[in-house]
Coordinates of C-alpha atoms and ligand atoms in Angstrom, one line a residue:
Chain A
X1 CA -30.4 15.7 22.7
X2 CA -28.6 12.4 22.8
X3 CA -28.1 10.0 20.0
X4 CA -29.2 6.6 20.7
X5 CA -25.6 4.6 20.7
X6 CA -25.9 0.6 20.3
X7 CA -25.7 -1.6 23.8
X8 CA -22.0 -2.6 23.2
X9 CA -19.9 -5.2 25.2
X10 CA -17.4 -4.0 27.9
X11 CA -14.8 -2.6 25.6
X12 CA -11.9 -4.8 25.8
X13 CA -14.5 -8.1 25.0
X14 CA -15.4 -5.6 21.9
X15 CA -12.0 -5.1 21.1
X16 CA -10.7 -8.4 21.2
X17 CA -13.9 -9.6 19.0
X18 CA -12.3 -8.1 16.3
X19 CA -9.6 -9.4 14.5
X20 CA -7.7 -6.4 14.8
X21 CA -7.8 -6.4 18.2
X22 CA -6.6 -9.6 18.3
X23 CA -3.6 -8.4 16.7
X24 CA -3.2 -6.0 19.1
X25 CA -3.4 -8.6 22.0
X26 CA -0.9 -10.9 19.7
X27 CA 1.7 -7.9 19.8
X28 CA 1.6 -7.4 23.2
X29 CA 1.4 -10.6 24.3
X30 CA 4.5 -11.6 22.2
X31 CA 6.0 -8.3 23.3
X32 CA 5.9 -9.4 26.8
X33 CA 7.0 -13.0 25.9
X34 CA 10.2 -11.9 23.9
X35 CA 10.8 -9.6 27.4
X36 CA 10.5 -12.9 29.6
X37 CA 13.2 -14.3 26.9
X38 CA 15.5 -11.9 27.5
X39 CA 15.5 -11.8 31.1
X40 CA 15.7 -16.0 30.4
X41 CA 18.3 -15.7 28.1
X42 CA 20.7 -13.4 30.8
X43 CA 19.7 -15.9 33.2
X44 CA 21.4 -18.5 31.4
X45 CA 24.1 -16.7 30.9
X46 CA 25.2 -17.2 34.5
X47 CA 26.2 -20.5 33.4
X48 CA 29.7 -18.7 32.7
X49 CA 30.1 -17.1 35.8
X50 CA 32.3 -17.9 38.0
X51 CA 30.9 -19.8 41.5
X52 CA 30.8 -17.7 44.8
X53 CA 32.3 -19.4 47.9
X54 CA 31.7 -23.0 45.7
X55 CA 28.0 -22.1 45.0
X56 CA 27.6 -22.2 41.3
X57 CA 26.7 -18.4 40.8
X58 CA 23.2 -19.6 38.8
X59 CA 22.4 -20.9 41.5
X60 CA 22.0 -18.6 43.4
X61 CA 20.5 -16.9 40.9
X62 CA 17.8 -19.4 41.1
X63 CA 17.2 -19.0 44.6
X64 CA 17.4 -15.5 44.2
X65 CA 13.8 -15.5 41.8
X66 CA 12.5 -17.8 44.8
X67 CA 12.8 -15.2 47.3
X68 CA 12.0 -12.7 45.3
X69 CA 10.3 -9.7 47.3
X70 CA 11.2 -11.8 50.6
X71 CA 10.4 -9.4 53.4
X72 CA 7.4 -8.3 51.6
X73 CA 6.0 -11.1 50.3
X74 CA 6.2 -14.7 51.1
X75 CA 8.7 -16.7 49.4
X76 CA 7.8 -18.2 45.8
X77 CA 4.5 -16.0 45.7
X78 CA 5.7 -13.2 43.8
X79 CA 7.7 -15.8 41.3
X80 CA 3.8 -17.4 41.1
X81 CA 2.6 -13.8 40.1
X82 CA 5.3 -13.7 37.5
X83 CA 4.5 -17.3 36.3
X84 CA 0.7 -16.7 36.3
X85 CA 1.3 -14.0 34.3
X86 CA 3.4 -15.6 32.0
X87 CA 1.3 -18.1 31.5
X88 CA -1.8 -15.7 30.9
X89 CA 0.4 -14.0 28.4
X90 CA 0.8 -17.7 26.4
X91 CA -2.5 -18.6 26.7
X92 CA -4.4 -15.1 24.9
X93 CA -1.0 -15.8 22.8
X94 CA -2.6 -18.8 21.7
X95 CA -6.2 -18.2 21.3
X96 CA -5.5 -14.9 19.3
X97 CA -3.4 -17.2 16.8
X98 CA -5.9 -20.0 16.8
X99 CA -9.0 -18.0 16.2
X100 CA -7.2 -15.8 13.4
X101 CA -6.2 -18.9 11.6
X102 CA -9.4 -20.8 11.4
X103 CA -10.8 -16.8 10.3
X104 CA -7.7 -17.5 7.8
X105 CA -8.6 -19.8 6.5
X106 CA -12.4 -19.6 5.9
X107 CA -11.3 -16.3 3.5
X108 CA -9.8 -18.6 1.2
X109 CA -12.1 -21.9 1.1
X110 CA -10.7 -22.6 -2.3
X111 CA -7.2 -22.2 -2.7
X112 CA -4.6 -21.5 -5.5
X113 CA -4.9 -24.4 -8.1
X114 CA -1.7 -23.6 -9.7
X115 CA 1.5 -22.8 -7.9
X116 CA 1.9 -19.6 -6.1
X117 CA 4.8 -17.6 -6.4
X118 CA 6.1 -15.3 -3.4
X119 CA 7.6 -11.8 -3.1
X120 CA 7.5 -10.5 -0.4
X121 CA 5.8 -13.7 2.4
X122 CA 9.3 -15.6 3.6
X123 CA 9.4 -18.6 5.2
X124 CA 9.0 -17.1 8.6
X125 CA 6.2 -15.4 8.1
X126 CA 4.7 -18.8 6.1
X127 CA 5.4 -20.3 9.0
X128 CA 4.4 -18.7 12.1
X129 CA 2.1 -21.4 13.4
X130 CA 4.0 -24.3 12.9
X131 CA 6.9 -22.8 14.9
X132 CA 4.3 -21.5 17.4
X133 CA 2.9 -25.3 17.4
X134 CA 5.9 -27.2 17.8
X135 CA 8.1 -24.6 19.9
X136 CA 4.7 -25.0 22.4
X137 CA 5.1 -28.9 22.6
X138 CA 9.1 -28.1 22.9
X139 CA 8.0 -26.1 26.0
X140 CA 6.5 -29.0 27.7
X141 CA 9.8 -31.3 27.3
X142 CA 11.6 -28.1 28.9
X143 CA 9.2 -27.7 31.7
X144 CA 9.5 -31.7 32.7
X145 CA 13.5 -31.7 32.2
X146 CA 14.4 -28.6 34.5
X147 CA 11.2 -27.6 36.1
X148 CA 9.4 -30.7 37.5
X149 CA 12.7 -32.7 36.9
X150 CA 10.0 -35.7 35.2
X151 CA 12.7 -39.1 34.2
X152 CA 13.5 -40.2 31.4
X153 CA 12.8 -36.3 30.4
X154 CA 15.4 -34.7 33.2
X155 CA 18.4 -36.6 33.9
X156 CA 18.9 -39.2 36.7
X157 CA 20.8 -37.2 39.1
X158 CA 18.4 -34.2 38.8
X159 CA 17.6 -32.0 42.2
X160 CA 15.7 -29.1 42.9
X161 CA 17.4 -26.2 43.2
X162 CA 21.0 -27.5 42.0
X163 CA 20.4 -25.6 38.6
X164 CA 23.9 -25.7 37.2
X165 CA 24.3 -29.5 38.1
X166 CA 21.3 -30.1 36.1
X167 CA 22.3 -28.2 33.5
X168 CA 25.6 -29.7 33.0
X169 CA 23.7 -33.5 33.2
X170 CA 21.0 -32.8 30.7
X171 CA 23.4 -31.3 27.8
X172 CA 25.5 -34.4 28.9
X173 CA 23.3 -35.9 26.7
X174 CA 23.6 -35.0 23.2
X175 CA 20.3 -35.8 21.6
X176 CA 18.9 -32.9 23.7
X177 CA 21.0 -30.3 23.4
X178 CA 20.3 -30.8 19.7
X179 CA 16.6 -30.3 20.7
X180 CA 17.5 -27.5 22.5
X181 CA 19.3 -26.0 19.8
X182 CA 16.9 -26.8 17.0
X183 CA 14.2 -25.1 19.6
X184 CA 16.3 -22.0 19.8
X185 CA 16.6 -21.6 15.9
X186 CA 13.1 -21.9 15.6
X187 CA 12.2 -19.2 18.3
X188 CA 14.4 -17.4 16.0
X189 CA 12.6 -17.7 13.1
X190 CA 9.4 -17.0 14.7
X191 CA 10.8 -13.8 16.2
X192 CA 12.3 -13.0 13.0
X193 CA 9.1 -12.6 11.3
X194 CA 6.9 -11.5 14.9
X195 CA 9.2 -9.4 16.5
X196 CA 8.9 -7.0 13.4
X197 CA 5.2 -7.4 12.8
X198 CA 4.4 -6.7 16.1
X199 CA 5.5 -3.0 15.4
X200 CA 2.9 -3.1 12.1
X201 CA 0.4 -4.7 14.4
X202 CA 0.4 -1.6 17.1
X203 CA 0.8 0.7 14.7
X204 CA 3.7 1.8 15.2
X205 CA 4.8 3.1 12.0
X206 CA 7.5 6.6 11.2
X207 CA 9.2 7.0 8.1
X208 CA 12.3 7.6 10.0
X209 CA 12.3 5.2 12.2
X210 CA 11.1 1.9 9.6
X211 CA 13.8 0.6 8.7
X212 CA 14.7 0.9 12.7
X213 CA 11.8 -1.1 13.3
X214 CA 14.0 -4.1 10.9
X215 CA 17.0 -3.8 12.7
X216 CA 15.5 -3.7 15.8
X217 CA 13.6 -7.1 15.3
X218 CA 16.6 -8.9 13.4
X219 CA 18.8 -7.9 16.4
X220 CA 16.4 -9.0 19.2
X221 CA 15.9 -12.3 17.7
X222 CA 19.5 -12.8 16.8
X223 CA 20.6 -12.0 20.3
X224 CA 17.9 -14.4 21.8
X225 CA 18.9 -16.9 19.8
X226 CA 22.5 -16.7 20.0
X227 CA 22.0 -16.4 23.9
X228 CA 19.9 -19.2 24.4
X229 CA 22.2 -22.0 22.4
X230 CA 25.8 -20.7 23.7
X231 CA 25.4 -22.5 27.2
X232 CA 24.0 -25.6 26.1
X233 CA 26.8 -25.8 23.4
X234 CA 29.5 -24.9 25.8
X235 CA 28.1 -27.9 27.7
X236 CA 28.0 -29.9 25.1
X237 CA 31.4 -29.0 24.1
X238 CA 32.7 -29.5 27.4
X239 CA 33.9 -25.8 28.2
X240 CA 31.5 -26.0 30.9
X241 CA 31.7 -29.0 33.4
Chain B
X1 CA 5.5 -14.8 -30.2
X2 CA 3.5 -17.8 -29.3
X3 CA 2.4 -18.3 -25.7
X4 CA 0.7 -21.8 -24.2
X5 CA -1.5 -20.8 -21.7
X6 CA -3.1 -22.8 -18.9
X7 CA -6.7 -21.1 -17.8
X8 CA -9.3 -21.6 -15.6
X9 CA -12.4 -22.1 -17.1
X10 CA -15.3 -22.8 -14.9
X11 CA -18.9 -22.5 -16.2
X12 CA -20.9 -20.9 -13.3
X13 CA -20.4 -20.8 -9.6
X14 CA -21.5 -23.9 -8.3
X15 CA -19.7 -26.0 -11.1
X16 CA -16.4 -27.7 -11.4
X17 CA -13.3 -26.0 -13.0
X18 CA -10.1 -27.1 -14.2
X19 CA -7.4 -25.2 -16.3
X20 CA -7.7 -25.7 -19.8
X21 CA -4.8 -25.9 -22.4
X22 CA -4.5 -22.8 -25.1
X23 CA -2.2 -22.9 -27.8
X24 CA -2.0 -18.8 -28.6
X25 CA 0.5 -18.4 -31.3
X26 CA 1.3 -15.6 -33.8
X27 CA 0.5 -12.7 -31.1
X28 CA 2.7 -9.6 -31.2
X29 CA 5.1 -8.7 -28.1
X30 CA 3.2 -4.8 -27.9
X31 CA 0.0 -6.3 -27.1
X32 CA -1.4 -6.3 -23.2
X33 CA -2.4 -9.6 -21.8
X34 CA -5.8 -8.7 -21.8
X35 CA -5.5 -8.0 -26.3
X36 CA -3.8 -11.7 -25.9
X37 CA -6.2 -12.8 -24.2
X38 CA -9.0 -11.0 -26.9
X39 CA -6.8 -12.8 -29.6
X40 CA -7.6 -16.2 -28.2
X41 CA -11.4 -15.5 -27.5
X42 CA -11.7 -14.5 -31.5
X43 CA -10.2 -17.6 -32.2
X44 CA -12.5 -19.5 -29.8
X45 CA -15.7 -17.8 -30.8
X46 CA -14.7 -18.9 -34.6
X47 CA -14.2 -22.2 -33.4
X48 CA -17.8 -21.9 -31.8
X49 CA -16.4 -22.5 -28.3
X50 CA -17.1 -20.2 -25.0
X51 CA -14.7 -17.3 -24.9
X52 CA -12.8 -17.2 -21.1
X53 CA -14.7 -14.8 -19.2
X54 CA -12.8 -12.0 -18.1
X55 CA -13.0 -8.4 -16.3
X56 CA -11.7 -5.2 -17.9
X57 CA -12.6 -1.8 -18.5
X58 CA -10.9 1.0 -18.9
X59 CA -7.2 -0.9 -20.1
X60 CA -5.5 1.7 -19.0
X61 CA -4.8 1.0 -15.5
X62 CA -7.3 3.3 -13.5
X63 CA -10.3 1.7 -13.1
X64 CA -9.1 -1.4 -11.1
X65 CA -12.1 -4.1 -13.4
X66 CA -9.1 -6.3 -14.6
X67 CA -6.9 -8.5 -12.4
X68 CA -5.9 -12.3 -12.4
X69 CA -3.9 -14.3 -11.1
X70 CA -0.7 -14.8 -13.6
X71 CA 1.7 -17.6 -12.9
X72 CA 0.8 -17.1 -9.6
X73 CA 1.5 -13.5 -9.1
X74 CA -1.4 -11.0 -9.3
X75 CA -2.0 -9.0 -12.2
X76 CA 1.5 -10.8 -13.3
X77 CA 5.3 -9.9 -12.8
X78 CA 5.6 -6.6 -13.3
X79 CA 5.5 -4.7 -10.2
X80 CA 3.2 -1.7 -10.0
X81 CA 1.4 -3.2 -13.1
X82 CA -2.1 -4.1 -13.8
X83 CA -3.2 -6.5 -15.5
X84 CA -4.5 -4.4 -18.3
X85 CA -1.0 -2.5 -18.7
X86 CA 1.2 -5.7 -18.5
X87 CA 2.7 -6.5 -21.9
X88 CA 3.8 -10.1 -23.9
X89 CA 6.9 -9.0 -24.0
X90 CA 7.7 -9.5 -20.1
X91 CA 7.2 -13.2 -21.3
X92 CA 9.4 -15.4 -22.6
X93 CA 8.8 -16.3 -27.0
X94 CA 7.2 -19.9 -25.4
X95 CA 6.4 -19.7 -22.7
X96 CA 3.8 -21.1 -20.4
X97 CA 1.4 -18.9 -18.3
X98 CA -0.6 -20.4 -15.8
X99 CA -3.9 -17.8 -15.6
X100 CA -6.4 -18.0 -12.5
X101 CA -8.8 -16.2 -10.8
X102 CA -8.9 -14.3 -7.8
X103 CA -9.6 -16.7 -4.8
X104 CA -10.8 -15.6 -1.5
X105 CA -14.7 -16.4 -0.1
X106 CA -15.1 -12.9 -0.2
X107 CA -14.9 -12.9 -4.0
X108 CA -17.1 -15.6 -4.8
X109 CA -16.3 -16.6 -8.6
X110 CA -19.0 -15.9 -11.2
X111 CA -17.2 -17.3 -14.5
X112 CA -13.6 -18.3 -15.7
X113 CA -11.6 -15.5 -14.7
X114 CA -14.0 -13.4 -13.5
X115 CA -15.2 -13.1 -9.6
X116 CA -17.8 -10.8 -7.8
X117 CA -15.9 -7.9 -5.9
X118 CA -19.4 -6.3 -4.4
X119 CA -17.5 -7.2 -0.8
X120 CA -15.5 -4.0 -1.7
X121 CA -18.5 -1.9 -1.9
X122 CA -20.1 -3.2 1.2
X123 CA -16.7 -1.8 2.7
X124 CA -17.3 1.5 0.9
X125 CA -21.0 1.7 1.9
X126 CA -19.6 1.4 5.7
X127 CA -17.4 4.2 5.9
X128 CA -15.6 5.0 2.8
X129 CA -17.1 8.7 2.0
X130 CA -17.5 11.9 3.5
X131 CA -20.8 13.5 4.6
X132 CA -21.4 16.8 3.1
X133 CA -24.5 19.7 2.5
X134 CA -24.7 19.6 -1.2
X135 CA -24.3 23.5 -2.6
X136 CA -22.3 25.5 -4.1
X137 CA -18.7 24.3 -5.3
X138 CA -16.7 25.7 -2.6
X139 CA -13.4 27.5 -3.6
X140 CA -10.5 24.9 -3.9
X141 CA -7.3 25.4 -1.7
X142 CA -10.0 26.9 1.1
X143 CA -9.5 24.3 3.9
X144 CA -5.7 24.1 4.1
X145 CA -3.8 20.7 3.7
X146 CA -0.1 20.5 4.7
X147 CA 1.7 19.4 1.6
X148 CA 3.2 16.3 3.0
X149 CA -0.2 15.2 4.2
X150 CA -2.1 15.9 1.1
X151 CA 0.7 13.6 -0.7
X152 CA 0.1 10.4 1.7
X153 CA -3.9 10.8 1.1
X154 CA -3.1 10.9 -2.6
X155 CA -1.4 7.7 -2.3
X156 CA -3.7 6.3 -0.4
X157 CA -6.4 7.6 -2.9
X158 CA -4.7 5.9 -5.9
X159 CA -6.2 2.5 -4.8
X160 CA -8.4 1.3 -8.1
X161 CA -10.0 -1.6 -5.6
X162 CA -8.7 -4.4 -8.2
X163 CA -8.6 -6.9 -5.2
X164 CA -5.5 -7.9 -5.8
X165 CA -4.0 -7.4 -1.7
X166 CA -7.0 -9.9 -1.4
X167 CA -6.0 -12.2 -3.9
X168 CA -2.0 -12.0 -3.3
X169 CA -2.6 -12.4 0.6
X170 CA -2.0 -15.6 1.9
X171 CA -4.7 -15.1 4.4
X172 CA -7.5 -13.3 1.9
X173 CA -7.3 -10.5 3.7
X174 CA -8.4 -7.1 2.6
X175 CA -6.5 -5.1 5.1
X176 CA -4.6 -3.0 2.2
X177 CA -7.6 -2.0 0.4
X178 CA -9.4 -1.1 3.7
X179 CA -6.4 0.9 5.1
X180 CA -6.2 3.2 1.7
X181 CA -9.7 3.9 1.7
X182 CA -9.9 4.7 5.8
X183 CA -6.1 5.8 5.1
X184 CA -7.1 8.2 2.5
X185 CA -10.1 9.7 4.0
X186 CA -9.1 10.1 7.8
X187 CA -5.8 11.8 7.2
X188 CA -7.6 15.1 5.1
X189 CA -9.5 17.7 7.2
X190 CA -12.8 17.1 5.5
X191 CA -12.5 13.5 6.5
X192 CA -12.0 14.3 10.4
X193 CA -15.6 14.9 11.3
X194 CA -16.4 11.2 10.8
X195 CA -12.8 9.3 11.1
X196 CA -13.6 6.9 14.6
X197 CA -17.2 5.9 13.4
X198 CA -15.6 5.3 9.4
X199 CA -12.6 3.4 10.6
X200 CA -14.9 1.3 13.3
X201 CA -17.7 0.5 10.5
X202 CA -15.0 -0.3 7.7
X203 CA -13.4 -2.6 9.4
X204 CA -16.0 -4.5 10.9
X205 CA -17.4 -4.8 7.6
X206 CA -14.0 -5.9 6.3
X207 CA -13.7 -8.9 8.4
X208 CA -17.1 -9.8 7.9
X209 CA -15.7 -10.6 4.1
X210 CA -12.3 -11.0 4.6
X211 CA -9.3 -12.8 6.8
X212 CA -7.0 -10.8 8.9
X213 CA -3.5 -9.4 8.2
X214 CA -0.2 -11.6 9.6
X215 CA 2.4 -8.5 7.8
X216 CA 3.6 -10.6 5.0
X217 CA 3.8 -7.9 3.2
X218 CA 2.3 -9.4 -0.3
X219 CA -0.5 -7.4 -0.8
X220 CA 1.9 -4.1 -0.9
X221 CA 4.0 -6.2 -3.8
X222 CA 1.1 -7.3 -5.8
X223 CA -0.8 -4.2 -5.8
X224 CA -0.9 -2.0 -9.1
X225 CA -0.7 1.7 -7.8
X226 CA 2.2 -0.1 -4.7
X227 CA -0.3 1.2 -2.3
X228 CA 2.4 0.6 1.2
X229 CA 1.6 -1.3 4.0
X230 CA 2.0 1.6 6.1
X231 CA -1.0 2.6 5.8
X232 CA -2.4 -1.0 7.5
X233 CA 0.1 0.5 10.7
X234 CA -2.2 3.7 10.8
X235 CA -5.6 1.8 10.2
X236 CA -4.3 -0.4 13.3
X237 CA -3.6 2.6 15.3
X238 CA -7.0 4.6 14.2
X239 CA -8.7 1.2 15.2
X240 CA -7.5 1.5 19.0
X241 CA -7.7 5.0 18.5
X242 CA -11.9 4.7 17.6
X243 CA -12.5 2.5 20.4
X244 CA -10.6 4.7 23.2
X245 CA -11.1 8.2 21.8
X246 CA -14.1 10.0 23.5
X247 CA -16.5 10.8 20.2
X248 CA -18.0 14.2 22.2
X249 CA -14.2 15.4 21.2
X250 CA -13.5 14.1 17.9
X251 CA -11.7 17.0 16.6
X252 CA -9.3 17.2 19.6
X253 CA -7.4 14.1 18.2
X254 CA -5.1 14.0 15.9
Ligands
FES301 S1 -9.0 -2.5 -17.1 FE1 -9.2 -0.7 -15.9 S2 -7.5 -1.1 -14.5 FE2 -7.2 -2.7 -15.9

């Protein structure tokens, strides 16, 4: 004899009702975000190399992720597979941290009349949404200065496809590589605190390897940090021309 | 020592509260804060006002009835501490304390100090026992517990559910409580027979009450017995773990 078992939703609707789950999709989203950072952050990095046969070596880079798969697949679709997933990835991102946060927030209706003193809670973790929030909006500027190449946002002499040119002409302007650079530190800070959480989050947890699970996250975010400001500085700075 | 103290006083749970201004002098440095506190309600009852309305018990730091907020720490400064077993002399001769209740909409507040906790049984009632045949005792030591094991369910098991993860989280969450008690109970043998349908129910019932856990790390800080956060890693995993693992072969998982 069977048990009767309750009609349930298709598991992973289940799953992600509960706010557990949703922690579970947060880790892995962010997970694969922080990997699109990386492979971002090298990216960049080609700013220093030197050109091949006059073509700046980024650029060819760029055209690279274009064709992408070329025999296979047409050009640009499997750089549209990686961008649709990308954006999939920001977008349950997003809901998970929205919907936890209004949950949030009705478990404490009445907050702390006097002042609340912190031990352990740090500014990164205080702040998670409001980095999320604006380093979002900062997406949209960096989408319209190098991706859709949108003026006043991109520079005048912007072109498709002539990434190191526009690179050199946008951190001509100084106002925006502080932008950029302020947008960097605060990915930071939001990695700081996520990129460790994420491990508490999948349950990922060994005495051994704990204090692993620090390092691990403080070096990630460090090194996408670091990564992600050198070339607009050296631009700024004028090592790079 | 003399202490001013600032504390919420609130008559029932639909009216207004506001902290109200105590003058305690003369008290000695040995006493807890909950004898400082009985100090100021003697003086209050001869003064024929309301004494504050607090929870306590057994005052020695087991049964998890006291707990409030204390300068905006719960159960106080002293780490490890409850309320009951914190002493005047972690204060300062003069200084201010600022006392609150517990605030989360899971623990809706009944008077002054003191606020309804029954959440923490509905969490109980889910999950938070094991199923047995009653009978005869059985012999001890006769189902056997590796040693390491045994000592991470005791720590788990030392949760007095005061409340305070609730109150210290930022969120209101009650993910530490939750995780000792799923903690506690899935990791011994007699628990396994019931571990996916306990750590499904519990936490369903958990953030029916309660917000959800962003690893801040407070509630590991604030809580009496330092219950650790690890144990909200393995009621994560065990979550998953309950939805995925095939129920017809519970006892295959480990
Ligand atoms: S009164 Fe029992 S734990 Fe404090």
């Amino acid at each position: 004899m069977t048990t009767k078992t309750e009609t349930r939703a298709p598991l992973p609707v289940e799953f992600y009702r509960s706010a557990i789950g949703k922690k579970w999709v947060m880790a892995v989203t962010g997970l694969g975000i922080i990997g699109f950072a990386i492979a971002h952050m090298i990216g960049n990095l080609k700013m220093f190399l030197p050109p091949v046969d006059g073509v700046p070596d980024i650029d060819i880079y760029g055209e690279a992720l274009r064709r992408l798969f070329v025999p296979i697949l047409p050009e640009h679709v499997f750089l549209w597979i990686l961008r649709t997933g990308l954006i999939v990835l920001f977008l349950l991102h997003v809901h998970a941290a929205y919907s936890l946060t209004v949950m949030n927030h009705r478990a404490r209706p009445v907050g702390y009349q006097g002042p609340r003193s912190y031990v352990a809670a740090n500014y990164a973790s205080r702040t998670m949404r409001w980095s999320g929030t604006i380093f979002l909006t900062f997406l949209a500027f960096h989408l319209a200065d190098f991706t859709w190449g949108l003026p006043p946002v991109a520079p005048e002499t912007w072109e498709r496809g002539a990434v190191y040119a526009n690179f050199v002409a946008t951190f001509s302007r100084p106002p925006v590589t502080v932008l950029y650079v302020t947008a960097s530190l605060l990915l930071g800070i939001h990695l700081y605190h996520g990129a460790w959480s994420m491990f508490q989050s999948l349950g990922i947890n060994h005495p051994r390897f704990n204090r692993a699970r620090k390092v691990a996250a403080y070096v990630t975010s460090g090194v996408i940090t670091i990564g992600f400001i050198a070339p607009p500085l050296a631009v700024a700075l004028g090592y790079l021309k | 020592m003399n202490v001013t103290l600032q504390v919420w006083r609130q008559k029932g749970p639909g009216s207004p509260g506001a902290f109200k201004t105590y003058q305690v002098d003369a008290i000695s440095a040995e006493m807890s804060f909950l004898e400082m506190l009985d100090v100021l309600n003697e003086r209050l009852v001869n003064q024929g006002e309301d004494p504050v309305a607090f929870d306590h018990d057994c005052r020695e730091g087991i049964c998890g009835s006291c707990g409030v907020m204390i300068n905006g720490r719960a159960h106080g400064p002293q780490p490890g501490t409850a309320t009951c077993q914190l002493h005047m002399r972690r204060f300062p001769d003069g200084s201010t304390i600022v006392v609150e209740p517990w605030r989360a909409a899971g623990f809706p507040l009944v008077k002054d100090l003191v606020v309804d906790r029954s959440a923490f049984d509905r969490i109980i009632e889910a999950g938070g026992y094991i199923s047995v045949d009653t009978g005869s005792a059985p012999d001890a030591n006769l189902i056997p517990v590796p040693k390491t094991v045994a000592d991470t369910a005791f720590d788990a098991a030392a949760c007095i559910g005061c409340g305070a993860c609730v109150a210290a989280c930022p969120n209101g969450a009650a993910s530490l409580f939750t995780a000792a008690k799923i903690g506690h109970l899935n990791l011994l043998p007699q628990g396994h027979a019931e571990r996916w349908s306990r750590t499904e129910r519990m936490v369903g019932v958990m953030e029916h009450y309660f917000g959800s856990c962003t690893n801040h790390g407070e509630c590991e800080k604030a809580c009496p017995k330092e219950i650790s956060i690890d144990f909200i890693a393995m009621m994560n995993a065990d979550f998953l773990r309950a939805k995925l693992a095939n129920r017809r072969l519970a006892a295959q998982y480990r």
